[in-house]
mmCIF file of C-alpha atoms in Angstrom:
data_model
loop_
_atom_site.group_PDB
_atom_site.id
_atom_site.type_symbol
_atom_site.label_atom_id
_atom_site.label_comp_id
_atom_site.label_asym_id
_atom_site.label_seq_id
_atom_site.Cartn_x
_atom_site.Cartn_y
_atom_site.Cartn_z
ATOM 1 C CA MET A 1 21.640 -10.864 -18.363
ATOM 2 C CA THR A 2 18.016 -11.643 -17.490
ATOM 3 C CA ALA A 3 16.442 -9.573 -14.722
ATOM 4 C CA PHE A 4 15.912 -11.381 -11.431
ATOM 5 C CA TYR A 5 12.336 -10.118 -11.036
ATOM 6 C CA PRO A 6 9.354 -10.064 -13.440
ATOM 7 C CA SER A 7 8.805 -6.457 -12.348
ATOM 8 C CA ASP A 8 12.393 -5.375 -13.122
ATOM 9 C CA GLN A 9 11.659 -4.233 -16.674
ATOM 10 C CA PHE A 10 14.862 -2.209 -17.162
ATOM 11 C CA GLY A 11 17.180 -4.825 -15.656
ATOM 12 C CA PHE A 12 18.499 -3.160 -12.496
ATOM 13 C CA SER A 13 19.002 -6.431 -10.609
ATOM 14 C CA PRO A 14 21.824 -7.612 -12.936
ATOM 15 C CA LEU A 15 23.900 -4.770 -11.459
ATOM 16 C CA LEU A 16 24.404 -7.155 -8.541
ATOM 17 C CA SER A 17 27.229 -9.704 -8.606
ATOM 18 C CA ALA A 18 26.541 -13.365 -9.298
ATOM 19 C CA ASP A 19 27.289 -14.171 -5.647
ATOM 20 C CA GLU A 20 24.817 -11.546 -4.453
ATOM 21 C CA LEU A 21 22.109 -12.935 -6.718
ATOM 22 C CA GLU A 22 22.763 -16.389 -5.271
ATOM 23 C CA VAL A 23 22.152 -15.021 -1.779
ATOM 24 C CA LEU A 24 18.899 -13.467 -2.976
ATOM 25 C CA LYS A 25 17.917 -16.857 -4.412
ATOM 26 C CA ASP A 26 18.482 -18.390 -0.994
ATOM 27 C CA LEU A 27 16.345 -15.663 0.565
ATOM 28 C CA ARG A 28 13.593 -16.159 -1.989
ATOM 29 C CA ALA A 29 13.515 -19.907 -1.315
ATOM 30 C CA VAL A 30 12.953 -19.275 2.396
ATOM 31 C CA LEU A 31 10.324 -16.638 1.718
ATOM 32 C CA ASP A 32 8.434 -18.816 -0.744
ATOM 33 C CA THR A 33 8.613 -22.006 1.318
ATOM 34 C CA ASP A 34 8.588 -20.927 4.960
ATOM 35 C CA VAL A 35 7.082 -17.428 5.010
ATOM 36 C CA GLN A 36 4.502 -16.986 2.244
ATOM 37 C CA PRO A 37 2.198 -19.835 3.398
ATOM 38 C CA LEU A 38 1.838 -18.236 6.854
ATOM 39 C CA LEU A 39 1.081 -14.663 5.855
ATOM 40 C CA ALA A 40 -2.675 -14.566 5.292
ATOM 41 C CA ASP A 41 -3.591 -16.290 8.550
ATOM 42 C CA HIS A 42 -1.155 -14.235 10.622
ATOM 43 C CA TRP A 43 -2.260 -10.985 8.970
ATOM 44 C CA GLU A 44 -5.873 -11.766 9.819
ATOM 45 C CA ALA A 45 -4.942 -12.708 13.399
ATOM 46 C CA GLY A 46 -2.700 -9.661 13.833
ATOM 47 C CA GLU A 47 0.198 -11.831 14.987
ATOM 48 C CA PHE A 48 3.798 -12.172 13.818
ATOM 49 C CA PRO A 49 4.948 -15.671 12.748
ATOM 50 C CA PHE A 50 7.997 -15.801 15.011
ATOM 51 C CA GLN A 51 8.751 -19.335 13.813
ATOM 52 C CA ILE A 52 10.236 -17.770 10.659
ATOM 53 C CA VAL A 53 12.891 -15.816 12.567
ATOM 54 C CA PRO A 54 15.404 -18.695 12.945
ATOM 55 C CA LYS A 55 15.111 -19.370 9.201
ATOM 56 C CA MET A 56 15.832 -15.708 8.463
ATOM 57 C CA VAL A 57 18.749 -15.596 10.898
ATOM 58 C CA GLU A 58 20.308 -18.705 9.333
ATOM 59 C CA LEU A 59 20.601 -16.855 6.029
ATOM 60 C CA ASP A 60 23.083 -14.450 7.704
ATOM 61 C CA LEU A 61 22.049 -11.740 5.256
ATOM 62 C CA MET A 62 23.868 -8.857 6.906
ATOM 63 C CA ASN A 63 27.213 -10.644 6.911
ATOM 64 C CA ARG A 64 26.703 -11.927 3.364
ATOM 65 C CA ALA A 65 26.093 -8.413 2.053
ATOM 66 C CA THR A 66 28.966 -7.180 -0.094
ATOM 67 C CA SER A 67 27.451 -3.909 -1.327
ATOM 68 C CA ALA A 68 24.878 -1.299 -0.394
ATOM 69 C CA LEU A 69 22.972 -2.202 -3.548
ATOM 70 C CA PHE A 70 22.606 -5.769 -2.288
ATOM 71 C CA GLY A 71 21.164 -4.386 0.957
ATOM 72 C CA GLY A 72 18.588 -2.494 -1.070
ATOM 73 C CA PHE A 73 17.564 -5.519 -3.107
ATOM 74 C CA ARG A 74 17.411 -7.561 0.102
ATOM 75 C CA ASP A 75 14.785 -5.119 1.411
ATOM 76 C CA PHE A 76 13.079 -5.177 -1.994
ATOM 77 C CA GLU A 77 12.854 -8.992 -1.922
ATOM 78 C CA LEU A 78 11.486 -9.010 1.628
ATOM 79 C CA ALA A 79 8.854 -6.346 0.890
ATOM 80 C CA ARG A 80 7.927 -8.037 -2.391
ATOM 81 C CA THR A 81 6.771 -10.915 -0.173
ATOM 82 C CA ASP A 82 5.408 -8.952 2.789
ATOM 83 C CA ALA A 83 5.803 -5.433 4.157
ATOM 84 C CA SER A 84 5.588 -6.535 7.800
ATOM 85 C CA VAL A 85 8.364 -9.095 7.366
ATOM 86 C CA ALA A 86 10.478 -6.442 5.616
ATOM 87 C CA THR A 87 9.753 -3.926 8.371
ATOM 88 C CA PHE A 88 10.589 -6.457 11.097
ATOM 89 C CA TYR A 89 13.909 -7.321 9.473
ATOM 90 C CA ASN A 90 14.743 -3.697 8.728
ATOM 91 C CA ALA A 91 14.078 -2.738 12.356
ATOM 92 C CA GLN A 92 17.214 -4.761 13.149
ATOM 93 C CA SER A 93 19.314 -4.449 9.986
ATOM 94 C CA GLY A 94 18.497 -0.827 9.199
ATOM 95 C CA LEU A 95 17.103 1.203 12.075
ATOM 96 C CA PHE A 96 18.877 -0.377 15.034
ATOM 97 C CA ARG A 97 22.157 -1.251 13.325
ATOM 98 C CA THR A 98 22.444 2.208 11.767
ATOM 99 C CA THR A 99 21.713 3.864 15.114
ATOM 100 C CA VAL A 100 24.468 1.917 16.849
ATOM 101 C CA ASN A 101 27.000 2.181 14.027
ATOM 102 C CA LEU A 102 26.553 5.912 13.433
ATOM 103 C CA GLY A 103 25.616 6.885 16.966
ATOM 104 C CA GLY A 104 27.879 4.702 19.064
ATOM 105 C CA SER A 105 31.484 5.263 19.995
ATOM 106 C CA PRO A 106 34.081 3.152 18.170
ATOM 107 C CA GLU A 107 34.230 0.931 21.256
ATOM 108 C CA GLN A 108 30.447 0.484 21.302
ATOM 109 C CA VAL A 109 30.349 -0.341 17.603
ATOM 110 C CA ALA A 110 33.179 -2.856 17.969
ATOM 111 C CA ALA A 111 31.382 -4.563 20.856
ATOM 112 C CA LEU A 112 27.903 -4.654 19.326
ATOM 113 C CA ASP A 113 27.878 -4.674 15.524
ATOM 114 C CA ALA A 114 28.798 -8.333 14.998
ATOM 115 C CA ARG A 115 26.151 -9.357 17.529
ATOM 116 C CA ILE A 116 23.548 -7.179 15.810
ATOM 117 C CA ALA A 117 24.357 -8.701 12.413
ATOM 118 C CA THR A 118 23.695 -12.215 13.719
ATOM 119 C CA PHE A 119 20.592 -11.230 15.746
ATOM 120 C CA ASP A 120 22.419 -12.207 18.937
ATOM 121 C CA TYR A 121 21.708 -8.669 20.153
ATOM 122 C CA THR A 122 18.315 -7.410 19.005
ATOM 123 C CA GLY A 123 17.019 -3.883 19.240
ATOM 124 C CA VAL A 124 14.594 -1.336 17.876
ATOM 125 C CA PHE A 125 14.442 2.399 17.194
ATOM 126 C CA ALA A 126 12.325 4.288 19.765
ATOM 127 C CA LEU A 127 11.904 7.881 18.617
ATOM 128 C CA THR A 128 8.199 8.611 17.942
ATOM 129 C CA GLU A 129 5.977 9.663 20.843
ATOM 130 C CA PRO A 130 2.192 9.692 21.387
ATOM 131 C CA GLU A 131 1.984 13.459 20.913
ATOM 132 C CA HIS A 132 5.024 13.986 18.701
ATOM 133 C CA GLY A 133 5.520 12.418 15.292
ATOM 134 C CA SER A 134 6.159 14.902 12.494
ATOM 135 C CA ASP A 135 7.221 17.567 15.013
ATOM 136 C CA ILE A 136 9.576 15.267 16.897
ATOM 137 C CA ALA A 137 12.652 17.428 16.181
ATOM 138 C CA GLY A 138 11.426 20.247 18.390
ATOM 139 C CA GLY A 139 8.723 18.455 20.316
ATOM 140 C CA LEU A 140 10.465 15.368 21.669
ATOM 141 C CA ALA A 141 9.271 15.217 25.286
ATOM 142 C CA THR A 142 10.932 12.137 26.789
ATOM 143 C CA SER A 143 13.388 13.499 29.345
ATOM 144 C CA ALA A 144 16.832 12.407 30.522
ATOM 145 C CA ARG A 145 18.401 13.683 33.725
ATOM 146 C CA ARG A 146 22.074 13.012 34.537
ATOM 147 C CA ASP A 147 22.662 11.577 38.008
ATOM 148 C CA GLY A 148 26.339 10.782 38.510
ATOM 149 C CA ASP A 149 27.296 7.834 36.293
ATOM 150 C CA SER A 150 23.705 7.158 35.338
ATOM 151 C CA TRP A 151 20.686 8.827 33.760
ATOM 152 C CA VAL A 152 17.015 8.846 34.748
ATOM 153 C CA LEU A 153 14.560 8.694 31.839
ATOM 154 C CA ASN A 154 10.856 9.540 31.884
ATOM 155 C CA GLY A 155 8.445 9.636 28.965
ATOM 156 C CA GLN A 156 6.436 7.692 26.424
ATOM 157 C CA LYS A 157 7.070 6.227 22.982
ATOM 158 C CA ARG A 158 4.551 5.037 20.395
ATOM 159 C CA TRP A 159 4.507 2.935 17.208
ATOM 160 C CA ILE A 160 7.741 1.175 18.118
ATOM 161 C CA GLY A 161 7.846 -1.814 15.777
ATOM 162 C CA GLY A 162 9.330 -5.054 17.071
ATOM 163 C CA ALA A 163 9.742 -3.796 20.642
ATOM 164 C CA THR A 164 8.012 -6.740 22.327
ATOM 165 C CA SER A 165 10.463 -9.258 20.876
ATOM 166 C CA ALA A 166 13.650 -7.157 21.117
ATOM 167 C CA GLN A 167 16.264 -7.173 23.858
ATOM 168 C CA VAL A 168 16.871 -3.427 23.885
ATOM 169 C CA LEU A 169 15.303 -0.143 22.842
ATOM 170 C CA ALA A 170 17.353 2.666 21.334
ATOM 171 C CA VAL A 171 15.522 5.418 23.212
ATOM 172 C CA PHE A 172 15.860 9.064 22.258
ATOM 173 C CA ALA A 173 15.391 11.536 25.111
ATOM 174 C CA ARG A 174 15.973 15.233 25.737
ATOM 175 C CA ASP A 175 18.715 16.081 28.220
ATOM 176 C CA GLU A 176 17.270 18.384 30.896
ATOM 177 C CA ALA A 177 20.652 20.094 31.326
ATOM 178 C CA ASP A 178 21.290 21.276 27.755
ATOM 179 C CA ASN A 179 17.927 20.567 26.025
ATOM 180 C CA GLN A 180 19.713 18.411 23.443
ATOM 181 C CA VAL A 181 18.615 14.949 22.292
ATOM 182 C CA LYS A 182 20.621 11.949 23.478
ATOM 183 C CA ALA A 183 20.187 8.209 22.793
ATOM 184 C CA PHE A 184 20.278 5.308 25.245
ATOM 185 C CA LEU A 185 20.289 1.505 24.953
ATOM 186 C CA VAL A 186 17.533 0.380 27.304
ATOM 187 C CA PRO A 187 16.797 -3.297 28.084
ATOM 188 C CA THR A 188 13.146 -4.078 27.406
ATOM 189 C CA ASP A 189 12.912 -5.940 30.720
ATOM 190 C CA ALA A 190 14.401 -3.108 32.802
ATOM 191 C CA ALA A 191 12.546 -1.804 35.852
ATOM 192 C CA GLY A 192 10.569 1.240 34.758
ATOM 193 C CA VAL A 193 9.837 -0.027 31.223
ATOM 194 C CA THR A 194 6.286 -1.032 30.267
ATOM 195 C CA LEU A 195 5.404 -2.230 26.754
ATOM 196 C CA LYS A 196 1.878 -2.609 25.428
ATOM 197 C CA LYS A 197 1.023 -3.994 22.005
ATOM 198 C CA ILE A 198 -1.020 -1.615 19.841
ATOM 199 C CA GLN A 199 -4.286 -3.303 18.891
ATOM 200 C CA ARG A 200 -6.949 -2.780 16.198
ATOM 201 C CA LYS A 201 -4.588 -1.810 13.359
ATOM 202 C CA THR A 202 -5.742 -1.983 9.740
ATOM 203 C CA SER A 203 -2.239 -1.867 8.259
ATOM 204 C CA LEU A 204 0.932 -3.887 8.908
ATOM 205 C CA ARG A 205 -1.169 -6.165 11.094
ATOM 206 C CA ILE A 206 1.572 -8.796 11.219
ATOM 207 C CA MET A 207 4.085 -6.307 12.624
ATOM 208 C CA GLN A 208 3.891 -5.882 16.393
ATOM 209 C CA ASN A 209 3.949 -2.184 17.304
ATOM 210 C CA SER A 210 4.095 -1.022 20.907
ATOM 211 C CA ASP A 211 3.282 1.837 23.200
ATOM 212 C CA ILE A 212 6.089 2.232 25.737
ATOM 213 C CA ASP A 213 6.062 3.932 29.137
ATOM 214 C CA LEU A 214 9.352 4.904 30.776
ATOM 215 C CA VAL A 215 9.009 5.793 34.458
ATOM 216 C CA ASN A 216 12.085 6.767 36.504
ATOM 217 C CA LEU A 217 14.145 4.436 34.355
ATOM 218 C CA GLU A 218 17.812 4.307 35.333
ATOM 219 C CA VAL A 219 20.345 3.900 32.497
ATOM 220 C CA GLN A 220 24.114 3.834 32.866
ATOM 221 C CA GLU A 221 26.248 6.403 31.078
ATOM 222 C CA SER A 222 28.053 3.473 29.436
ATOM 223 C CA ASP A 223 24.749 2.608 27.701
ATOM 224 C CA ARG A 224 24.408 6.070 26.181
ATOM 225 C CA LEU A 225 25.316 6.183 22.484
ATOM 226 C CA GLN A 226 28.229 8.576 22.602
ATOM 227 C CA ARG A 227 27.964 10.214 19.191
ATOM 228 C CA ILE A 228 24.311 11.282 19.453
ATOM 229 C CA ASN A 229 24.302 14.646 21.185
ATOM 230 C CA SER A 230 21.687 16.672 19.313
ATOM 231 C CA PHE A 231 18.790 16.235 16.917
ATOM 232 C CA LYS A 232 21.234 16.993 14.090
ATOM 233 C CA ASP A 233 22.831 13.635 14.890
ATOM 234 C CA VAL A 234 19.393 11.987 14.784
ATOM 235 C CA ALA A 235 18.712 13.637 11.408
ATOM 236 C CA ALA A 236 21.938 12.084 10.098
ATOM 237 C CA LEU A 237 20.547 8.667 11.045
ATOM 238 C CA LEU A 238 17.284 9.390 9.256
ATOM 239 C CA ARG A 239 19.130 10.392 6.078
ATOM 240 C CA SER A 240 20.505 6.862 5.857
ATOM 241 C CA MET A 241 17.346 5.103 6.983
ATOM 242 C CA ARG A 242 14.932 6.716 4.528
ATOM 243 C CA SER A 243 16.619 4.953 1.636
ATOM 244 C CA ASP A 244 15.671 1.631 3.265
ATOM 245 C CA VAL A 245 12.025 2.687 3.412
ATOM 246 C CA ALA A 246 12.109 3.753 -0.233
ATOM 247 C CA TRP A 247 13.376 0.266 -1.116
ATOM 248 C CA ILE A 248 10.588 -1.300 0.959
ATOM 249 C CA ALA A 249 8.000 0.863 -0.798
ATOM 250 C CA THR A 250 9.410 -0.215 -4.155
ATOM 251 C CA GLY A 251 9.403 -3.896 -3.223
ATOM 252 C CA LEU A 252 5.851 -3.659 -1.892
ATOM 253 C CA GLN A 253 4.546 -2.259 -5.155
ATOM 254 C CA ALA A 254 6.456 -4.930 -7.080
ATOM 255 C CA GLY A 255 4.724 -7.562 -4.961
ATOM 256 C CA ALA A 256 1.321 -6.008 -5.608
ATOM 257 C CA TYR A 257 1.969 -5.766 -9.355
ATOM 258 C CA GLU A 258 3.186 -9.353 -9.606
ATOM 259 C CA ALA A 259 0.230 -10.650 -7.554
ATOM 260 C CA ALA A 260 -2.192 -8.760 -9.795
ATOM 261 C CA LEU A 261 -0.464 -10.098 -12.907
ATOM 262 C CA ARG A 262 -0.743 -13.680 -11.636
ATOM 263 C CA TYR A 263 -4.434 -13.190 -10.979
ATOM 264 C CA VAL A 264 -5.452 -11.602 -14.282
ATOM 265 C CA THR A 265 -3.627 -14.245 -16.319
ATOM 266 C CA SER A 266 -5.578 -17.003 -14.555
ATOM 267 C CA ARG A 267 -9.026 -15.357 -14.398
ATOM 268 C CA GLU A 268 -11.632 -15.439 -17.183
ATOM 269 C CA GLN A 269 -14.682 -13.244 -17.718
ATOM 270 C CA PHE A 270 -16.917 -12.875 -20.766
ATOM 271 C CA GLY A 271 -15.322 -16.016 -22.176
ATOM 272 C CA LYS A 272 -11.693 -14.891 -22.195
ATOM 273 C CA SER A 273 -8.787 -14.035 -19.923
ATOM 274 C CA ILE A 274 -9.199 -10.654 -18.245
ATOM 275 C CA ALA A 275 -5.535 -10.107 -19.103
ATOM 276 C CA ALA A 276 -6.706 -9.677 -22.707
ATOM 277 C CA PHE A 277 -8.815 -6.592 -21.948
ATOM 278 C CA GLN A 278 -7.425 -3.198 -22.882
ATOM 279 C CA LEU A 279 -8.175 -1.499 -19.569
ATOM 280 C CA THR A 280 -6.489 -4.305 -17.630
ATOM 281 C CA GLN A 281 -3.365 -4.014 -19.761
ATOM 282 C CA GLN A 282 -3.313 -0.236 -19.387
ATOM 283 C CA LYS A 283 -3.394 -0.560 -15.590
ATOM 284 C CA LEU A 284 -0.726 -3.251 -15.611
ATOM 285 C CA ALA A 285 1.507 -1.056 -17.784
ATOM 286 C CA THR A 286 1.046 1.874 -15.390
ATOM 287 C CA MET A 287 1.901 -0.311 -12.401
ATOM 288 C CA LEU A 288 5.039 -1.564 -14.129
ATOM 289 C CA GLY A 289 6.017 2.003 -14.957
ATOM 290 C CA ASN A 290 5.651 2.967 -11.294
ATOM 291 C CA VAL A 291 7.833 0.069 -10.151
ATOM 292 C CA THR A 292 10.443 0.821 -12.810
ATOM 293 C CA ALA A 293 10.651 4.522 -11.953
ATOM 294 C CA SER A 294 10.919 3.734 -8.252
ATOM 295 C CA LEU A 295 13.639 1.156 -8.860
ATOM 296 C CA GLY A 296 15.630 3.629 -10.924
ATOM 297 C CA LEU A 297 15.420 6.185 -8.136
ATOM 298 C CA VAL A 298 16.442 3.883 -5.277
ATOM 299 C CA VAL A 299 19.223 2.216 -7.251
ATOM 300 C CA ARG A 300 20.815 5.571 -8.090
ATOM 301 C CA LEU A 301 20.301 6.896 -4.547
ATOM 302 C CA THR A 302 22.012 3.811 -3.135
ATOM 303 C CA GLN A 303 24.908 4.136 -5.569
ATOM 304 C CA GLN A 304 25.378 7.759 -4.470
ATOM 305 C CA GLN A 305 25.285 6.832 -0.793
ATOM 306 C CA GLU A 306 27.766 4.019 -1.285
ATOM 307 C CA ALA A 307 30.073 6.583 -2.903
ATOM 308 C CA GLY A 308 29.755 8.742 0.233
ATOM 309 C CA LEU A 309 27.131 11.237 -0.937
ATOM 310 C CA PHE A 310 24.410 11.460 1.727
ATOM 311 C CA THR A 311 21.968 14.345 1.361
ATOM 312 C CA GLU A 312 18.787 14.821 3.333
ATOM 313 C CA GLU A 313 16.843 16.011 0.296
ATOM 314 C CA ASN A 314 17.789 13.023 -1.882
ATOM 315 C CA SER A 315 16.687 10.428 0.657
ATOM 316 C CA ALA A 316 13.536 12.455 1.381
ATOM 317 C CA LEU A 317 12.765 12.699 -2.341
ATOM 318 C CA ALA A 318 13.146 8.939 -2.759
ATOM 319 C CA LYS A 319 10.910 8.171 0.211
ATOM 320 C CA MET A 320 8.308 10.716 -0.936
ATOM 321 C CA PHE A 321 8.219 9.636 -4.590
ATOM 322 C CA CYS A 322 8.414 5.865 -4.133
ATOM 323 C CA CYS A 323 5.679 5.885 -1.505
ATOM 324 C CA GLU A 324 3.405 7.994 -3.696
ATOM 325 C CA ARG A 325 3.941 5.592 -6.621
ATOM 326 C CA MET A 326 3.375 2.685 -4.235
ATOM 327 C CA ARG A 327 -0.026 4.039 -3.212
ATOM 328 C CA HIS A 328 -1.011 4.381 -6.872
ATOM 329 C CA THR A 329 0.265 0.912 -7.747
ATOM 330 C CA VAL A 330 -1.552 -0.948 -4.964
ATOM 331 C CA ALA A 331 -4.788 0.871 -5.819
ATOM 332 C CA LEU A 332 -4.527 -0.256 -9.457
ATOM 333 C CA ALA A 333 -3.687 -3.795 -8.342
ATOM 334 C CA ARG A 334 -6.825 -3.821 -6.203
ATOM 335 C CA GLU A 335 -8.857 -2.592 -9.175
ATOM 336 C CA VAL A 336 -7.751 -5.211 -11.678
ATOM 337 C CA VAL A 337 -8.361 -8.055 -9.239
ATOM 338 C CA GLY A 338 -11.917 -6.850 -8.709
ATOM 339 C CA GLY A 339 -13.960 -8.126 -5.790
ATOM 340 C CA ASN A 340 -11.371 -10.776 -4.991
ATOM 341 C CA GLY A 341 -8.923 -7.955 -4.390
ATOM 342 C CA ILE A 342 -10.387 -7.377 -0.937
ATOM 343 C CA THR A 343 -9.625 -10.940 0.194
ATOM 344 C CA LEU A 344 -6.312 -12.159 1.552
ATOM 345 C CA ASP A 345 -6.253 -15.107 -0.836
ATOM 346 C CA THR A 346 -4.836 -13.099 -3.754
ATOM 347 C CA ASP A 347 -2.223 -11.237 -1.624
ATOM 348 C CA VAL A 348 -3.331 -7.951 -3.197
ATOM 349 C CA ALA A 349 -5.485 -6.895 -0.218
ATOM 350 C CA ARG A 350 -2.539 -7.314 2.151
ATOM 351 C CA PHE A 351 -0.274 -5.166 -0.024
ATOM 352 C CA HIS A 352 -3.060 -2.605 -0.452
ATOM 353 C CA ALA A 353 -3.613 -2.218 3.297
ATOM 354 C CA ASP A 354 0.047 -2.387 4.323
ATOM 355 C CA ALA A 355 1.035 0.362 1.904
ATOM 356 C CA GLU A 356 -0.735 2.899 4.112
ATOM 357 C CA ALA A 357 1.662 2.328 7.009
ATOM 358 C CA VAL A 358 4.751 2.454 4.784
ATOM 359 C CA TYR A 359 3.418 5.688 3.253
ATOM 360 C CA SER A 360 3.486 7.339 6.689
ATOM 361 C CA TYR A 361 6.382 5.906 8.679
ATOM 362 C CA GLU A 362 9.874 7.423 8.785
ATOM 363 C CA GLY A 363 8.633 10.779 7.587
ATOM 364 C CA THR A 364 5.204 11.550 6.160
ATOM 365 C CA HIS A 365 4.725 12.594 2.560
ATOM 366 C CA GLU A 366 4.293 16.209 3.652
ATOM 367 C CA ILE A 367 7.414 16.337 5.837
ATOM 368 C CA ASN A 368 9.595 14.797 3.121
ATOM 369 C CA SER A 369 8.134 17.219 0.582
ATOM 370 C CA LEU A 370 9.136 20.151 2.781
ATOM 371 C CA ILE A 371 12.669 18.783 3.202
ATOM 372 C CA VAL A 372 13.009 18.671 -0.585
ATOM 373 C CA GLY A 373 11.320 22.051 -0.971
ATOM 374 C CA ARG A 374 13.718 23.668 1.472
ATOM 375 C CA ALA A 375 16.686 22.290 -0.464
ATOM 376 C CA ILE A 376 15.523 23.460 -3.883
ATOM 377 C CA THR A 377 14.282 26.935 -2.854
ATOM 378 C CA GLY A 378 16.545 27.829 0.038
ATOM 379 C CA HIS A 379 13.492 28.658 2.159
ATOM 380 C CA SER A 380 12.193 26.593 5.055
ATOM 381 C CA ALA A 381 8.414 26.182 5.094
ATOM 382 C CA PHE A 382 8.438 24.314 8.392
ATOM 383 C CA ILE A 383 6.394 26.013 11.085
#
């Protein structure tokens, strides 16, 4: 069976069912027709094209998913078009949905999951803080104090993607009584919540990230996610989520490779197509190798997770490796497109810049390396 993508050299996409490939075709049609034409202008303006959201919701992608592998290729397809659009969608389908489904009580999951899948109930993942990113496990400073049937939260969050357009924040805070991390569903319009869009970004400019202040915010005990009672529970969420980021990193580099390939086959220098030059072909072959290796890794990781095998080191290894290959791939794409590679018109510049954010979020390269290193040596190198 023919691969669904020009960058799928080893034919991983035919592992999907015919019905799943049809859903991806529907997604691609929306991305090509309704999303792609808006990207350059919105990237330059630093604004999200919210007019695409109803089109994305109509596809009902979460309810049409029949396998974990389809979910991975869904993220791949989104990121192959744009990393910000993939990140926006994954904030709902991956980060928020996973937090509720793994962190909520059975009653909370039953009440909320169907609404999350249809975007009737939108939320984001609010963990990172201004002074605590990589050291969030021990450094998380947002506090939660129990007061009868409610809690009072105080603190700050930073880099929270999609917060300004969401209904709720999944806020992680440290319980003053036992020093353990808890999670709360906080309405974005609640008294005591202030959101401020982060300006002057050079990566993921389309994605709206926010600084958030929480001042004497009252949250009911019924809005606390009942199965998150320590950072170990948060780490279990991250184990699942990192595979989504690895898929996004893989899709982003596929998009950069395919954009570069389109350009070099249409551009002439010295009287012939630049695709005919040896150095161009060598770089294209290296890019394709990076995409292929990354696809092999995320496909196998997803198959393991669907079979019930979730390990912190495997998801960390996938995020670490795929993001490193992504950085290499987008740099080569920029090179082969030459001076035009720094303009938005070829798409390559957007992929090149956006890769930097994907490289860092949901665990930096260094942190994921240490998670893997701890697993393979038995020694923790964390400070």
